Coordinates of C-alpha atoms in Angstrom, one line a residue:
Chain E
M1313 CA 30.9 -18.4 7.7
A1314 CA 30.0 -14.9 8.3
S1315 CA 30.5 -12.6 5.4
S1316 CA 31.9 -9.2 6.1
L1317 CA 29.5 -6.4 6.8
P1318 CA 29.9 -4.3 3.6
A1319 CA 29.7 -7.4 1.5
F1320 CA 26.6 -8.6 3.3
V1321 CA 24.9 -5.2 2.7
A1322 CA 26.0 -5.0 -1.0
R1323 CA 24.7 -8.5 -1.7
R1324 CA 21.4 -8.3 0.1
R1325 CA 20.5 -4.6 -0.4
P1326 CA 18.5 -4.9 -3.7
D1327 CA 16.0 -7.2 -1.9
W1328 CA 15.6 -4.7 0.9
T1329 CA 15.0 -1.8 -1.4
A1330 CA 12.4 -3.8 -3.3
L1331 CA 10.6 -4.7 0.0
E1332 CA 10.6 -1.1 1.1
A1333 CA 9.1 0.0 -2.2
L1334 CA 6.4 -2.7 -2.0
L1335 CA 5.6 -1.7 1.6
T1336 CA 5.2 2.0 0.6
R1337 CA 2.8 1.0 -2.1
Q1338 CA 1.0 -1.5 0.1
R1339 CA 0.1 1.3 2.5
A1340 CA -1.5 3.1 -0.5
G1341 CA -3.4 -0.1 -1.3
T1342 CA -2.3 -0.5 -4.9
L1343 CA -0.8 -4.0 -5.1
H1344 CA -1.7 -6.9 -7.4
L1345 CA -1.9 -10.5 -6.2
E1346 CA 1.5 -11.2 -7.8
E1347 CA 3.1 -8.4 -6.0
L1348 CA 1.6 -9.5 -2.7
R1349 CA 3.3 -12.9 -3.2
T1350 CA 6.6 -11.1 -3.8
L1351 CA 6.1 -9.1 -0.7
D1352 CA 5.6 -12.3 1.3
V1353 CA 8.8 -13.9 -0.2
L1354 CA 10.9 -10.8 0.4
Y1355 CA 9.6 -10.5 4.0
R1356 CA 10.8 -14.1 4.7
R1357 CA 14.2 -13.3 3.2
A1358 CA 14.5 -10.1 5.2
A1359 CA 13.6 -12.1 8.3
A1360 CA 16.4 -14.5 7.5
D1361 CA 18.8 -11.6 7.0
L1362 CA 17.7 -10.2 10.3
A1363 CA 18.6 -13.4 12.0
H1364 CA 22.0 -13.3 10.3
A1365 CA 22.6 -9.7 11.4
Q1366 CA 21.5 -10.6 14.9
T1367 CA 24.1 -13.3 15.1
F1368 CA 27.1 -11.9 13.3
H1369 CA 26.6 -8.1 13.3
P1370 CA 24.7 -7.2 16.5
G1371 CA 24.3 -3.6 17.4
T1372 CA 25.3 -2.2 14.0
D1373 CA 23.2 0.1 11.9
V1374 CA 22.4 -2.8 9.5
H1375 CA 20.9 -4.7 12.4
R1376 CA 18.7 -1.7 13.4
F1377 CA 17.7 -1.1 9.8
L1378 CA 16.6 -4.8 9.4
N1379 CA 14.7 -4.7 12.6
Q1380 CA 12.7 -1.7 11.4
L1381 CA 12.2 -3.1 7.9
C1382 CA 10.9 -6.5 9.2
A1383 CA 8.7 -4.7 11.7
R1384 CA 7.1 -2.7 8.9
A1385 CA 6.5 -5.9 6.8
Y1386 CA 5.3 -7.8 9.8
A1387 CA 2.8 -5.1 10.6
A1388 CA 1.6 -5.1 6.9
I1389 CA 1.3 -8.9 6.7
Y1390 CA -0.2 -9.7 10.1
Q1391 CA -2.8 -6.9 10.0
P1392 CA -5.9 -7.1 12.3
P1393 CA -9.2 -7.4 10.4
R1394 CA -10.7 -4.1 9.3
E1395 CA -13.6 -3.0 11.4
R1396 CA -16.6 -2.0 9.2
W1397 CA -20.2 -1.0 9.4
A1398 CA -21.4 -4.5 9.9
A1399 CA -19.2 -4.8 13.0
L1400 CA -20.6 -1.5 14.3
L1401 CA -24.1 -2.8 13.8
A1402 CA -23.3 -6.0 15.6
F1403 CA -21.7 -4.1 18.4
F1404 CA -25.0 -2.3 19.2
R1405 CA -27.2 -5.3 18.5
Q1406 CA -25.3 -7.7 20.7
D1407 CA -21.9 -6.8 22.0
F1408 CA -22.8 -3.7 24.0
P1409 CA -25.9 -5.0 25.8
R1410 CA -24.2 -8.3 26.5
T1411 CA -21.1 -6.7 27.9
L1412 CA -23.3 -4.5 30.1
R1413 CA -25.2 -7.6 31.5
A1414 CA -21.9 -9.3 32.1
H1415 CA -20.8 -6.4 34.2
G1416 CA -24.1 -5.9 35.9
A1417 CA -22.6 -6.1 39.4
F1418 CA -20.3 -3.2 38.8
V1419 CA -23.1 -1.1 37.3
A1420 CA -25.2 -1.9 40.4
A1421 CA -22.3 -0.9 42.7
S1422 CA -21.9 2.3 40.7
A1423 CA -25.7 3.0 41.0
G1424 CA -25.4 2.4 44.7
L1425 CA -22.6 4.9 45.2
F1426 CA -24.5 7.5 43.1
V1427 CA -27.7 7.1 45.1
L1428 CA -25.7 7.2 48.3
G1429 CA -24.3 10.5 47.2
I1430 CA -27.7 11.9 46.4
L1431 CA -29.1 10.8 49.8
L1432 CA -26.1 12.3 51.6
G1433 CA -26.5 15.6 49.8
A1434 CA -30.3 15.7 50.3
V1435 CA -30.2 14.7 54.0
V1436 CA -27.5 17.3 54.8
V1437 CA -29.4 20.2 53.1
L1438 CA -32.9 19.1 54.5
L1439 CA -31.7 18.8 58.1
E1440 CA -29.5 21.9 58.0
P1441 CA -30.4 24.3 55.2
R1442 CA -27.3 26.3 55.8
G1443 CA -25.3 23.3 54.6
A1444 CA -26.4 24.4 51.2
E1445 CA -23.9 27.2 51.4
L1446 CA -21.2 24.6 51.4
L1447 CA -22.6 22.2 48.9
V1448 CA -24.4 24.2 46.3
P1449 CA -22.5 26.6 44.0
E1450 CA -23.1 30.2 44.6
N1451 CA -24.6 31.1 41.2
L1452 CA -27.2 28.3 41.6
R1453 CA -28.0 29.6 45.1
D1454 CA -28.6 33.0 43.7
Y1455 CA -31.2 31.7 41.2
I1456 CA -32.9 29.6 43.8
S1457 CA -33.2 32.4 46.4
R1458 CA -34.9 34.5 43.7
K1459 CA -37.4 31.6 43.3
Q1460 CA -36.1 30.9 39.8
L1461 CA -34.6 27.8 38.2
W1462 CA -31.3 28.5 36.5
T1463 CA -32.7 26.8 33.4
D1464 CA -35.3 29.5 32.9
G1465 CA -32.5 32.0 32.8
L1466 CA -30.6 30.0 30.3
L1467 CA -33.5 29.7 28.0
S1468 CA -34.4 33.4 28.0
V1469 CA -30.8 34.4 27.2
S1470 CA -29.9 31.8 24.6
P1471 CA -32.0 29.7 22.3
P1472 CA -32.5 26.0 23.0
G1473 CA -29.9 24.8 20.5
A1474 CA -27.1 26.4 22.4
V1475 CA -28.4 24.9 25.6
A1476 CA -28.4 21.5 24.1
S1477 CA -24.9 21.6 22.7
G1478 CA -23.5 23.1 26.0
I1479 CA -25.2 20.3 27.9
A1480 CA -24.0 17.6 25.4
T1481 CA -20.3 18.6 25.9
N1482 CA -20.8 18.9 29.6
N1483 CA -22.4 15.4 29.9
L1484 CA -19.7 14.0 27.6
T1485 CA -17.0 15.4 29.9
V1486 CA -18.6 14.1 33.0
T1487 CA -19.1 10.7 31.5
I1488 CA -15.5 10.4 30.2
A1489 CA -14.1 11.7 33.4
T1490 CA -16.2 9.3 35.6
F1491 CA -15.0 6.4 33.6
A1492 CA -11.4 7.4 33.0
S1493 CA -10.7 8.3 36.6
G1494 CA -11.2 4.6 37.4
L1495 CA -7.6 4.2 36.4
L1496 CA -6.7 5.8 39.7
L1497 CA -7.3 2.5 41.4
G1498 CA -11.1 3.1 41.1
L1499 CA -10.9 5.9 43.7
G1500 CA -11.4 8.6 41.0
T1501 CA -14.7 7.0 39.9
V1502 CA -15.9 6.6 43.5
F1503 CA -15.2 10.2 44.1
M1504 CA -16.9 11.3 40.8
L1505 CA -20.0 9.3 41.6
L1506 CA -20.3 10.5 45.2
N1507 CA -19.5 14.0 44.2
N1508 CA -22.0 14.2 41.4
G1509 CA -24.6 12.5 43.6
V1510 CA -24.0 14.9 46.5
H1511 CA -24.2 17.8 44.1
L1512 CA -27.5 16.6 42.6
G1513 CA -29.0 15.7 45.9
S1514 CA -28.2 19.0 47.6
V1515 CA -29.5 21.1 44.7
A1516 CA -32.7 19.1 44.6
A1517 CA -33.1 19.3 48.4
L1518 CA -32.5 23.1 48.3
C1519 CA -35.1 23.5 45.5
V1520 CA -37.6 21.5 47.6
H1521 CA -36.8 23.5 50.7
E1522 CA -37.5 26.7 48.7
G1523 CA -40.7 25.4 47.2
L1524 CA -39.2 24.9 43.7
G1525 CA -39.5 21.1 43.9
A1526 CA -42.2 20.8 41.3
K1527 CA -40.4 23.0 38.8
L1528 CA -37.2 21.0 39.2
F1529 CA -39.0 17.8 38.7
D1530 CA -40.6 19.3 35.6
F1531 CA -37.1 20.1 34.2
I1532 CA -35.5 16.7 35.1
A1533 CA -38.3 14.4 34.2
A1534 CA -37.8 14.1 30.4
H1535 CA -34.0 13.5 30.3
G1536 CA -33.1 12.5 33.8
P1537 CA -33.7 8.7 33.7
V1538 CA -31.4 8.1 30.7
E1539 CA -28.8 10.7 31.5
L1540 CA -28.3 9.4 35.0
S1541 CA -28.3 5.8 33.8
I1542 CA -25.4 6.7 31.4
I1543 CA -23.3 8.2 34.1
V1544 CA -24.0 5.2 36.3
I1545 CA -22.9 2.9 33.4
A1546 CA -19.7 4.9 32.9
G1547 CA -19.2 4.6 36.7
G1548 CA -19.6 0.8 36.5
A1549 CA -17.0 0.7 33.7
G1550 CA -14.6 2.8 35.8
L1551 CA -15.1 0.6 38.9
R1552 CA -14.3 -2.5 36.7
V1553 CA -11.0 -0.9 35.7
G1554 CA -10.2 -0.1 39.3
Q1555 CA -11.0 -3.6 40.4
T1556 CA -8.7 -5.0 37.8
L1557 CA -5.9 -2.8 39.0
I1558 CA -6.4 -3.8 42.7
A1559 CA -7.0 -7.5 42.1
P1560 CA -5.8 -8.6 38.6
G1561 CA -6.4 -12.3 39.3
E1562 CA -4.2 -14.8 37.6
L1563 CA -2.9 -12.6 34.8
P1564 CA -0.1 -10.1 35.3
R1565 CA -1.5 -6.7 36.1
G1566 CA -0.7 -5.2 32.7
Q1567 CA -2.3 -8.0 30.7
A1568 CA -5.4 -8.1 32.9
L1569 CA -5.7 -4.3 32.5
V1570 CA -5.7 -4.6 28.7
L1571 CA -8.2 -7.5 28.7
H1572 CA -10.7 -5.9 31.0
G1573 CA -10.0 -2.4 29.9
R1574 CA -11.3 -3.3 26.4
E1575 CA -14.5 -4.6 27.9
S1576 CA -15.0 -1.5 30.0
V1577 CA -14.4 0.9 27.1
K1578 CA -17.1 -0.9 25.2
L1579 CA -19.5 0.2 27.9
V1580 CA -18.5 3.8 27.5
L1581 CA -18.4 3.9 23.7
G1582 CA -21.8 2.2 23.5
C1583 CA -23.3 5.0 25.6
A1584 CA -22.1 7.8 23.2
P1585 CA -25.0 7.9 20.8
F1586 CA -27.6 7.8 23.6
L1587 CA -25.7 10.6 25.2
A1588 CA -26.1 12.7 22.1
L1589 CA -29.7 11.8 21.8
I1590 CA -30.6 12.7 25.4
A1591 CA -28.7 16.0 25.1
V1592 CA -31.1 17.0 22.4
V1593 CA -34.1 16.1 24.6
E1594 CA -32.5 18.1 27.5
G1595 CA -31.9 21.1 25.3
F1596 CA -35.2 21.3 23.4
I1597 CA -37.9 19.6 25.5
S1598 CA -36.9 19.9 29.2
P1599 CA -36.6 23.6 29.8
G1600 CA -39.4 26.1 29.7
D1601 CA -43.1 25.5 29.4
F1602 CA -43.5 24.5 25.8
F1603 CA -44.5 21.0 26.9
P1604 CA -46.8 20.3 29.9
G1605 CA -45.3 18.5 32.8
W1606 CA -47.1 15.2 32.3
V1607 CA -45.8 15.0 28.7
K1608 CA -42.2 15.4 30.0
A1609 CA -42.7 12.9 32.7
S1610 CA -44.2 10.2 30.5
L1611 CA -41.5 10.9 27.8
G1612 CA -38.8 10.4 30.4
L1613 CA -40.4 7.2 31.7
A1614 CA -40.8 5.9 28.2
L1615 CA -37.2 6.7 27.2
G1616 CA -35.8 5.2 30.4
A1617 CA -37.9 2.1 29.9
L1618 CA -36.8 1.8 26.3
F1619 CA -33.1 2.3 27.1
W1620 CA -33.1 -0.3 29.9
G1621 CA -35.3 -2.7 27.9
Y1622 CA -32.7 -2.5 25.1
L1623 CA -29.8 -3.0 27.5
L1624 CA -31.4 -6.0 29.3
R1625 CA -33.0 -7.8 26.4
A1626 CA -31.0 -7.1 23.2
G1627 CA -28.5 -9.7 22.0
N1628 CA -30.0 -12.8 23.6
A1629 CA -33.2 -13.2 21.7
G1630 CA -33.5 -16.0 19.2
P1631 CA -31.6 -19.2 18.7
R1632 CA -28.9 -17.6 16.5
A1633 CA -27.7 -15.3 19.2
G1634 CA -27.6 -18.3 21.6
V1635 CA -25.4 -20.3 19.2
A1636 CA -23.1 -17.4 18.7
A1637 CA -22.8 -16.9 22.5
G1638 CA -22.4 -20.5 23.3
Chain D
M738 CA 28.7 0.4 26.7
S739 CA 28.1 -0.1 30.4
S740 CA 24.9 2.0 30.4
P741 CA 21.7 0.1 30.6
A742 CA 20.2 -0.6 27.2
S743 CA 17.4 1.7 26.1
P744 CA 14.0 0.1 26.4
S745 CA 12.8 -1.8 23.4
L746 CA 9.7 -3.7 22.3
D747 CA 10.6 -7.3 21.6
V748 CA 8.3 -9.2 19.3
A749 CA 8.6 -12.9 18.5
T750 CA 7.4 -13.3 14.9
P751 CA 6.0 -16.6 13.5
E752 CA 9.1 -16.7 11.3
R753 CA 11.0 -17.4 14.6
V754 CA 13.0 -14.2 14.4
S755 CA 12.7 -11.7 17.2
L756 CA 12.2 -8.1 16.3
S757 CA 13.4 -5.5 18.7
L758 CA 12.2 -1.9 18.2
P759 CA 13.3 1.1 20.2
V760 CA 10.6 2.6 22.4
A761 CA 10.0 6.4 22.1
G762 CA 10.7 8.3 25.3
I763 CA 9.1 11.4 26.8
G764 CA 11.1 13.8 24.6
Y765 CA 9.8 12.4 21.4
R766 CA 6.3 12.2 22.7
C767 CA 6.2 15.8 23.9
L768 CA 7.6 17.0 20.6
A769 CA 5.0 15.1 18.6
Y770 CA 2.2 16.4 20.9
L771 CA 3.4 20.0 20.5
V772 CA 3.4 19.6 16.7
D773 CA -0.1 18.3 16.7
L774 CA -1.2 21.0 19.1
A775 CA 0.3 23.7 16.8
L776 CA -1.5 22.1 13.8
L777 CA -4.9 22.1 15.5
F778 CA -4.4 25.6 16.8
S779 CA -3.4 27.0 13.4
F780 CA -6.3 25.2 11.8
W781 CA -8.7 26.9 14.2
V782 CA -7.0 30.3 13.6
L783 CA -7.3 29.8 9.9
A784 CA -10.9 28.7 10.1
Y785 CA -11.7 31.7 12.2
F786 CA -10.2 34.1 9.7
V787 CA -11.8 32.5 6.7
F788 CA -15.1 32.5 8.5
T789 CA -14.8 36.2 9.4
L790 CA -14.0 37.0 5.8
L791 CA -17.1 35.2 4.5
V792 CA -19.4 36.3 7.2
S793 CA -18.9 39.8 8.6
D794 CA -21.3 39.6 11.5
V795 CA -20.2 36.4 13.3
V796 CA -22.4 36.8 16.3
G797 CA -25.5 37.6 14.2
F798 CA -24.7 34.6 11.9
F799 CA -24.6 32.2 14.9
Q800 CA -27.8 33.6 16.3
G801 CA -29.5 33.1 12.9
L802 CA -28.6 29.4 12.8
S803 CA -31.4 27.1 13.8
G804 CA -31.0 25.3 17.1
L805 CA -30.3 21.9 15.7
V806 CA -27.6 23.1 13.3
R807 CA -25.9 24.9 16.2
T808 CA -26.1 21.8 18.4
L809 CA -24.5 19.7 15.7
M810 CA -21.8 22.3 15.2
V811 CA -20.8 22.6 18.8
V812 CA -20.8 18.8 19.2
G813 CA -18.7 18.6 16.1
V814 CA -16.2 21.1 17.4
F815 CA -15.9 19.0 20.6
A816 CA -15.5 15.9 18.5
T817 CA -12.6 17.3 16.4
Q818 CA -10.7 17.8 19.6
W819 CA -10.9 14.1 20.3
V820 CA -11.7 12.4 17.0
Y821 CA -8.6 14.0 15.4
W822 CA -6.3 11.7 17.3
T823 CA -8.2 8.5 16.7
L824 CA -9.0 9.1 13.1
C825 CA -5.3 10.0 12.3
E826 CA -4.0 7.0 14.2
V827 CA -6.3 4.6 12.4
L828 CA -5.9 6.0 8.9
M829 CA -2.2 6.8 9.0
G830 CA -1.0 3.5 10.4
G831 CA -0.6 4.6 14.1
Q832 CA 0.6 8.1 13.4
T833 CA -0.7 11.6 13.7
P834 CA 1.0 14.3 11.6
G835 CA 3.0 15.3 14.6
K836 CA 4.1 11.7 15.2
R837 CA 5.0 11.3 11.6
L838 CA 7.2 14.4 11.6
V839 CA 9.0 13.2 14.8
G840 CA 9.2 9.7 13.5
I841 CA 7.3 7.7 16.2
R842 CA 4.4 5.3 15.8
V843 CA 1.7 3.8 18.0
V844 CA 1.7 -0.1 17.9
R845 CA 0.1 -2.7 20.1
V846 CA 2.3 -4.5 22.6
D847 CA 2.7 -7.4 20.1
G848 CA 3.9 -5.0 17.4
S849 CA 0.8 -5.0 15.2
P850 CA -0.8 -1.8 14.1
V851 CA -3.5 -0.2 16.3
G852 CA -7.2 -0.7 15.6
V853 CA -10.1 1.6 16.2
L854 CA -10.8 0.3 19.7
E855 CA -7.3 0.6 21.0
S856 CA -6.8 4.1 19.5
A857 CA -10.2 5.2 21.0
V858 CA -9.2 3.9 24.4
R859 CA -5.8 5.6 24.6
N860 CA -7.3 8.9 23.4
L861 CA -10.3 8.7 25.7
L862 CA -7.9 8.5 28.6
R863 CA -6.2 11.7 27.7
V864 CA -8.6 13.2 30.2
V865 CA -6.9 11.3 33.1
D866 CA -3.4 11.7 31.7
S867 CA -3.7 15.4 31.4
F868 CA -4.8 15.6 35.0
P869 CA -4.4 18.0 36.9
L870 CA -2.6 20.1 34.3
I871 CA 0.0 19.9 31.5
Y872 CA -0.2 16.1 31.4
A873 CA 1.3 15.6 34.8
V874 CA -0.1 12.2 35.4
G875 CA 0.8 11.0 31.9
C876 CA 4.3 12.3 32.2
L877 CA 4.8 10.6 35.6
S878 CA 3.5 7.4 34.1
I879 CA 5.8 7.7 31.1
L880 CA 8.8 8.3 33.3
L881 CA 8.0 5.4 35.7
T882 CA 7.0 2.6 33.4
R883 CA 9.7 0.5 31.7
Q884 CA 8.4 1.0 28.2
H885 CA 7.5 4.7 28.7
R886 CA 3.7 4.2 28.5
R887 CA 1.1 6.6 29.8
L888 CA -2.0 5.4 31.5
G889 CA -4.0 5.4 28.3
D890 CA -1.4 3.2 26.7
L891 CA -1.5 0.8 29.6
L892 CA -5.2 0.4 29.4
A893 CA -5.3 0.1 25.6
G894 CA -2.2 -2.2 25.4
T895 CA -0.3 0.1 23.1
L896 CA 3.1 1.8 23.1
L897 CA 5.1 4.2 20.9
V898 CA 8.1 3.0 18.9
R899 CA 10.7 5.1 17.2
E900 CA 11.6 5.0 13.6
E901 CA 15.1 5.9 12.7
R902 CA 16.3 6.9 9.3
I903 CA 19.2 4.7 8.6
D904 CA 21.5 5.4 5.6
L905 CA 22.9 2.2 4.2
D906 CA 24.8 4.1 1.5
K907 CA 27.8 4.4 3.8
Y908 CA 28.5 0.7 3.5
T909 CA 28.5 0.7 -0.2
A910 CA 29.8 4.2 -1.1
A911 CA 32.5 4.0 -3.8
A912 CA 36.1 4.6 -2.6
A913 CA 37.7 7.8 -3.7
P914 CA 39.7 7.3 -6.9
S915 CA 43.0 8.6 -5.4
V916 CA 43.7 5.7 -3.1
V917 CA 47.2 6.4 -1.8
L918 CA 48.2 3.1 -0.4
P919 CA 46.2 -0.1 -0.9
P920 CA 46.4 -2.1 2.3
A921 CA 48.9 -4.9 2.2
G922 CA 47.4 -8.4 2.0
V923 CA 48.8 -9.4 5.4
T924 CA 46.2 -7.3 7.4
A925 CA 43.7 -9.1 9.7
R926 CA 40.0 -9.1 8.9
L927 CA 37.9 -6.5 10.5
A928 CA 35.1 -7.4 12.9
S929 CA 31.7 -5.8 12.1
G930 CA 32.0 -3.5 15.1
D931 CA 35.3 -2.2 13.7
V932 CA 33.7 -1.7 10.3
E933 CA 31.0 0.3 12.0
L934 CA 33.5 2.4 13.9
I935 CA 35.4 3.3 10.8
L936 CA 32.3 4.1 8.8
S937 CA 30.8 6.3 11.5
F938 CA 34.1 8.2 11.6
L939 CA 34.1 8.6 7.8
A940 CA 30.4 9.8 7.8
R941 CA 31.2 12.4 10.4
A942 CA 34.6 13.5 9.3
P943 CA 33.5 16.5 7.1
W944 CA 31.9 18.1 10.2
L945 CA 34.8 17.5 12.6
E946 CA 37.3 20.2 13.8
P947 CA 40.4 19.8 11.5
A948 CA 42.6 18.9 14.4
A949 CA 40.3 16.3 15.8
R950 CA 39.8 15.0 12.3
T951 CA 43.5 14.3 11.8
R952 CA 44.0 13.0 15.3
L953 CA 41.1 10.5 15.1
G954 CA 42.0 9.4 11.6
A955 CA 45.6 8.8 12.6
R956 CA 44.5 6.7 15.6
L957 CA 42.3 4.6 13.4
V958 CA 45.1 4.0 10.8
E959 CA 47.4 3.0 13.6
R960 CA 44.9 0.5 15.0
Y961 CA 43.5 -1.0 11.8
G962 CA 45.9 -0.1 9.1
G963 CA 48.5 -2.8 9.6
L964 CA 51.2 -0.5 8.2
D965 CA 54.8 0.0 9.4
A966 CA 56.0 3.3 10.8
Q967 CA 57.4 4.6 7.5
Q968 CA 54.3 3.8 5.4
R969 CA 52.2 5.4 8.1
A970 CA 54.2 8.6 8.0
T971 CA 53.9 9.0 4.2
L972 CA 50.1 8.3 4.5
L973 CA 49.6 10.9 7.2
A974 CA 51.6 13.5 5.2
A975 CA 49.3 13.1 2.1
P976 CA 46.3 15.5 2.3
G977 CA 43.1 13.5 2.6
G978 CA 45.1 10.3 2.4
V979 CA 43.9 9.0 5.8
E980 CA 40.3 8.9 4.9
S981 CA 40.6 7.4 1.4
F982 CA 42.9 4.8 2.9
L983 CA 40.3 3.9 5.6
R984 CA 37.6 3.8 3.0
A985 CA 39.6 1.4 0.9
R986 CA 40.4 -0.6 3.9
V987 CA 36.6 -1.1 4.6
Q988 CA 35.9 -1.8 0.9
A989 CA 38.5 -4.5 0.8
E990 CA 36.4 -6.4 3.3
R991 CA 34.1 -7.6 0.6

């Protein structure tokens, strides 16, 4: 028999108050083992009370209150495991390179789109130099027509540190935007990749046309391989998200998105430290004539080879990794 | 009662009870965002003034810094824009200061607290949600999805639930000492919905217009009092009699 609402509240309220107090202290992290047991017992009782309220007093404030209380206790008891430094280490040792290899096709497609953009931009400008007026921003054209690289100007005005930090934030923005716009059915990522490719290709072609090709190569050589790789990887992650939205497979679209979205984000987050590293190279080593061209080129090649060597090899060496994966 | 139920997050717990939590709509979310924005803004203003107090020549100070320190500083400034959200959500149990003030919380779709990865995802995607300006894409997505989730929430598998402050005291508040007429034993028992109705009237009575207060009180007495006409007339005549009668009526339900 259902007891009346005020009687129910009066009888059960002390337990609820106790549970609330325990939950507040649980968040602060100051509970003994004994109190944790009490918490568990009180949670079960509150769940039973919630069931009672659902049946006999639906839609009342007591029902809402118990819903909320049980949700708090549920969240406290069924907590996900804490992520710690070991997990972070394992992420870079195994998880990140493995995820990348698993999504190799998407990264390749992204690289294809990027190269396509570069070729398009370069071909347009080389065949019809006036096309540069359309594709290359005006301030860059000004520099190039004065037979200067814009990077020279940057360095003479501001010290290399400022250049590096400006570049770091700019690259971060481009990378995040390239990935995140994949949520627009992948079209955003396709646009970002093509657009950046066309931009790069047309600027490079204009430089070559004006006889600045060697200088541009000198600037790009040290950081280009890794930086462009990171944008391509972010593009691959974005394409993966877009593909999930268009063809979710057997799961409902929402669930597929959550499942594959998590994988894609791993790709982007894994790139973050490398992005920071390469920004330092781009700010300190690439501009100016402090380092001779061959040093920059070989550094760029070495960094690129190291980066891709890590991505393609890490996480599958040794029998332990094989056991963990299998 | 005929309006569609507000969206809720339904969770089936291992204890075989289903929780249902109210989902926070666009109003709550905007409010929380504005609070956070104001907080970040005032932090930067404060930092700027403190900085100018300590170092008079700001531009000169920055030029004096070495390249590496300056790089780290600018990257750090950029990070605070983005890391603020994730750090707060992870450390404060799914809330930022703004969300805590408004009383909303980020949870996973199964009701458990957010982890680092989910929080990072939903905050990375702020870029898309804020596209092209003032969070247009995010707002559209919130308005169109059933559980009011923006694109970042969809990808991370999270949503925002509302926390209400519910006062249980109204059920157990002591009856006023001057009970005019204890209800006769013949009255029917009240359903929980009726108890709720009377209690919400009692809770709001002090703020009602006097005329509305007496009119509503009289109708409730008429409906749930179980009194004859003469008793009712004496009760209505007594000042404050209606409310103490109703309170006693609810208390008698124990």
